Coordinates of C-alpha atoms in Angstrom, one line a residue:
X1 CA 0.9 5.5 -10.4
X2 CA -2.0 2.9 -10.6
X3 CA -5.4 2.6 -8.9
X4 CA -7.3 -0.4 -7.6
X5 CA -10.8 -0.7 -9.0
X6 CA -13.5 -3.0 -7.6
X7 CA -16.2 -3.9 -10.1
X8 CA -19.1 -5.3 -8.1
X9 CA -22.3 -6.5 -9.7
X10 CA -25.4 -8.6 -9.6
X11 CA -26.6 -10.3 -12.8
X12 CA -29.5 -12.7 -13.2
X13 CA -29.4 -13.7 -16.9
X14 CA -26.0 -12.4 -17.9
X15 CA -26.5 -9.0 -19.3
X16 CA -25.0 -7.0 -16.3
X17 CA -22.3 -9.7 -16.1
X18 CA -21.2 -8.8 -19.7
X19 CA -21.4 -5.1 -18.8
X20 CA -19.3 -5.7 -15.7
X21 CA -16.6 -7.5 -17.7
X22 CA -16.5 -4.6 -20.1
X23 CA -16.2 -2.0 -17.4
X24 CA -13.4 -4.1 -15.8
X25 CA -11.6 -4.3 -19.2
X26 CA -11.9 -0.5 -19.6
X27 CA -10.4 0.1 -16.2
X28 CA -7.6 -2.3 -16.8
X29 CA -6.8 -0.7 -20.1
X30 CA -6.4 2.6 -18.3
X31 CA -3.8 1.0 -16.0
X32 CA -5.9 0.0 -13.0
X33 CA -5.6 -3.2 -11.0
X34 CA -9.1 -4.6 -11.1
X35 CA -11.2 -7.0 -9.0
X36 CA -14.3 -8.2 -10.8
X37 CA -16.7 -9.6 -8.2
X38 CA -20.3 -10.8 -8.2
X39 CA -22.5 -10.6 -5.2
X40 CA -24.3 -13.6 -3.8
X41 CA -27.6 -14.9 -5.2
X42 CA -30.5 -14.6 -2.9
X43 CA -33.3 -16.0 -4.9
X44 CA -34.4 -19.6 -4.2
X45 CA -33.8 -22.3 -6.7
X46 CA -37.5 -22.7 -7.3
X47 CA -37.6 -19.1 -8.6
X48 CA -34.5 -19.3 -10.7
X49 CA -35.7 -22.6 -12.3
X50 CA -38.7 -20.8 -13.8
X51 CA -36.4 -18.8 -16.1
X52 CA -34.1 -21.0 -18.2
X53 CA -31.8 -18.0 -18.9
X54 CA -31.5 -17.3 -15.2
X55 CA -30.8 -20.9 -14.5
X56 CA -28.1 -21.2 -17.2
X57 CA -26.4 -18.1 -16.0
X58 CA -26.5 -19.1 -12.3
X59 CA -25.0 -22.5 -13.1
X60 CA -22.3 -20.9 -15.4
X61 CA -21.1 -18.5 -12.8
X62 CA -21.0 -20.5 -9.6
X63 CA -17.2 -20.6 -9.6
X64 CA -16.8 -16.8 -9.9
X65 CA -15.4 -15.1 -6.8
X66 CA -18.1 -13.5 -4.6
X67 CA -17.8 -9.9 -3.4
X68 CA -16.9 -9.1 0.2
X69 CA -16.6 -5.9 2.1
X70 CA -12.8 -6.4 2.0
X71 CA -13.0 -5.7 -1.7
X72 CA -14.5 -2.2 -0.9
X73 CA -11.7 -1.6 1.7
X74 CA -9.0 -2.7 -0.9
X75 CA -10.3 -0.5 -3.7
X76 CA -9.5 3.1 -4.6
X77 CA -12.6 3.2 -6.8
X78 CA -15.8 1.3 -7.2
X79 CA -18.2 0.4 -10.1
X80 CA -21.6 -1.2 -9.2
X81 CA -23.8 -3.0 -11.7
X82 CA -27.3 -4.2 -11.3
X83 CA -30.4 -4.9 -13.4
X84 CA -33.2 -2.5 -12.7
X85 CA -36.0 -3.7 -10.4
X86 CA -38.9 -1.4 -10.6
X87 CA -36.6 1.6 -10.9
X88 CA -34.3 0.4 -8.1
X89 CA -31.3 -1.8 -7.6
X90 CA -31.8 -5.6 -7.3
X91 CA -32.1 -6.8 -3.8
X92 CA -29.0 -8.9 -4.2
X93 CA -26.8 -5.9 -4.7
X94 CA -28.6 -3.9 -2.1
X95 CA -28.0 -6.6 0.5
X96 CA -24.3 -6.5 -0.2
X97 CA -24.2 -2.8 0.1
X98 CA -26.0 -3.0 3.5
X99 CA -23.1 -5.0 4.8
X100 CA -20.7 -2.0 4.3
X101 CA -22.0 0.0 7.4
X102 CA -19.0 -0.7 9.5
X103 CA -16.5 0.4 6.8
X104 CA -18.6 3.5 6.1
X105 CA -18.5 4.3 9.8
X106 CA -14.7 4.1 9.8
X107 CA -14.5 6.5 6.8
X108 CA -13.3 3.8 4.5
X109 CA -15.7 4.7 1.7
X110 CA -15.3 8.5 1.6
X111 CA -13.6 10.4 -1.2
X112 CA -13.4 7.3 -3.4
X113 CA -14.6 7.6 -7.1
X114 CA -17.7 5.5 -7.9
X115 CA -19.8 4.9 -10.9
X116 CA -22.8 2.7 -11.7
X117 CA -24.4 0.8 -14.6
X118 CA -27.5 -1.2 -15.3
X119 CA -29.8 -2.9 -17.7
X120 CA -33.5 -3.2 -18.4
X121 CA -35.7 -5.1 -20.9
X122 CA -37.3 -1.9 -22.1
X123 CA -35.7 1.4 -23.1
X124 CA -37.8 3.3 -20.5
X125 CA -37.7 0.4 -18.0
X126 CA -36.3 2.4 -15.0
X127 CA -32.6 2.5 -15.9
X128 CA -32.0 6.1 -15.0
X129 CA -34.0 5.8 -11.7
X130 CA -31.9 2.7 -10.8
X131 CA -28.6 4.6 -11.2
X132 CA -29.9 7.7 -9.4
X133 CA -31.2 5.4 -6.6
X134 CA -27.7 4.1 -6.1
X135 CA -26.5 7.7 -6.1
X136 CA -28.3 8.1 -2.8
X137 CA -26.1 5.5 -1.3
X138 CA -23.0 7.2 -2.6
X139 CA -24.0 10.5 -1.2
X140 CA -24.2 8.9 2.3
X141 CA -20.8 7.4 1.8
X142 CA -19.2 10.7 0.8
X143 CA -18.0 9.0 -2.4
X144 CA -17.2 11.0 -5.5
X145 CA -19.7 10.1 -8.2
X146 CA -18.1 9.7 -11.7
X147 CA -20.8 9.6 -14.4
X148 CA -19.9 9.1 -18.0
X149 CA -21.7 12.2 -18.9
X150 CA -21.8 13.3 -22.6
X151 CA -18.0 13.1 -22.8
X152 CA -17.4 10.5 -25.5
X153 CA -19.1 9.3 -28.7
X154 CA -19.5 5.9 -27.1
X155 CA -22.1 7.4 -24.7
X156 CA -24.2 8.6 -27.6
X157 CA -23.9 5.4 -29.6
X158 CA -25.2 3.4 -26.6
X159 CA -28.4 5.5 -26.3
X160 CA -27.0 8.7 -24.6
X161 CA -27.4 8.0 -20.9
X162 CA -25.1 10.4 -19.0
X163 CA -25.8 8.7 -15.6
X164 CA -24.2 5.4 -16.6
X165 CA -24.4 2.6 -19.1
X166 CA -27.9 1.2 -19.4
X167 CA -28.2 -1.7 -21.7
X168 CA -31.6 -2.5 -23.3
X169 CA -32.1 -6.2 -23.9
X170 CA -35.7 -6.3 -25.2
X171 CA -36.9 -6.1 -28.8
X172 CA -36.1 -2.4 -29.0
X173 CA -32.6 -2.7 -27.6
X174 CA -29.3 -3.7 -29.0
X175 CA -29.0 -6.7 -26.8
X176 CA -25.3 -5.8 -26.1
X177 CA -24.4 -5.9 -29.7
X178 CA -21.4 -3.6 -29.4
X179 CA -22.6 -0.1 -28.4
X180 CA -23.4 -0.8 -24.8
X181 CA -20.2 -2.8 -24.2
X182 CA -18.1 -0.1 -25.8
X183 CA -19.8 2.5 -23.5
X184 CA -19.2 0.2 -20.5
X185 CA -15.5 0.0 -21.4
X186 CA -15.3 3.7 -21.7
X187 CA -17.0 4.1 -18.3
X188 CA -14.5 1.9 -16.7
X189 CA -11.6 3.8 -18.3
X190 CA -13.1 7.1 -17.1
X191 CA -13.5 5.8 -13.6
X192 CA -9.9 4.4 -13.5
X193 CA -8.4 7.6 -14.9
X194 CA -10.2 9.8 -12.4
X195 CA -9.0 7.6 -9.5
X196 CA -5.4 7.7 -10.8
X197 CA -5.5 11.5 -11.0
X198 CA -6.8 11.7 -7.5
X199 CA -4.2 9.4 -6.2
X200 CA -1.5 11.3 -8.0
X201 CA -2.7 14.6 -6.5
X202 CA -2.7 13.2 -2.9
X203 CA 0.8 11.9 -3.5
X204 CA 2.0 15.3 -4.6
X205 CA 0.4 17.0 -1.6
X206 CA 1.6 14.4 0.9
X207 CA -2.0 13.5 2.0
X208 CA -3.6 10.1 1.8
X209 CA -6.7 11.4 0.0
X210 CA -9.2 10.4 2.7
X211 CA -10.2 14.0 3.6
X212 CA -13.4 13.9 5.6
X213 CA -13.1 10.1 6.0
X214 CA -10.1 10.8 8.3
X215 CA -12.2 13.2 10.3
X216 CA -14.9 10.7 10.8
X217 CA -12.4 8.0 11.8
X218 CA -10.8 10.3 14.3
X219 CA -14.2 11.0 16.0
X220 CA -15.2 9.2 19.2
X221 CA -16.6 5.7 18.3
X222 CA -20.3 5.6 18.0
X223 CA -22.6 2.7 17.8
X224 CA -23.7 1.9 14.3
X225 CA -27.5 2.3 14.3
X226 CA -29.6 0.0 12.1
X227 CA -33.3 -0.4 11.6

């Protein structure tokens, strides 16, 4: 039995893009079918042009497939990646997540494994806070958070963040020279293996694995409230 994994990310200068590719590789190596998707860029060209790395990466990735809510509906498991922005996810990723309200209301996000990864210029630049902030979203979804934990030497080698891979790209970091990418591949493998086990269990018991998601979907329709 296989699982469908959506790796959805935002990357400005390419670091999170590289991590996302590694997460996707890890999930595929565990037997998952993978969709690697970037979210839309929201920053104006005038802002992007101020950073040569940002401009180069934006130009190099224009042909990559953009994420849609359908990718969330398709997937059995999710991995979300973002650079840290003051200890929170980038606005680009949050804007994509905010589009998932209808799918959430239908129960289409419940009981699905999810994990998160990030990067920052400094080792204490808000990486853990960013992943924990995404966790608040996953709690609302009723998703099943799958952290790497301290379950493999790759986690220790990449700095020992049990919440999720957090690459450090500044002078004190490894700038993705091996350790962070290895940890990202492991995180993708762990997510995929968890999803496969859950799917196998639901197949054995004759259920679809949606649990409370089915209960929500069966309730009388209510208007999705936004502020």
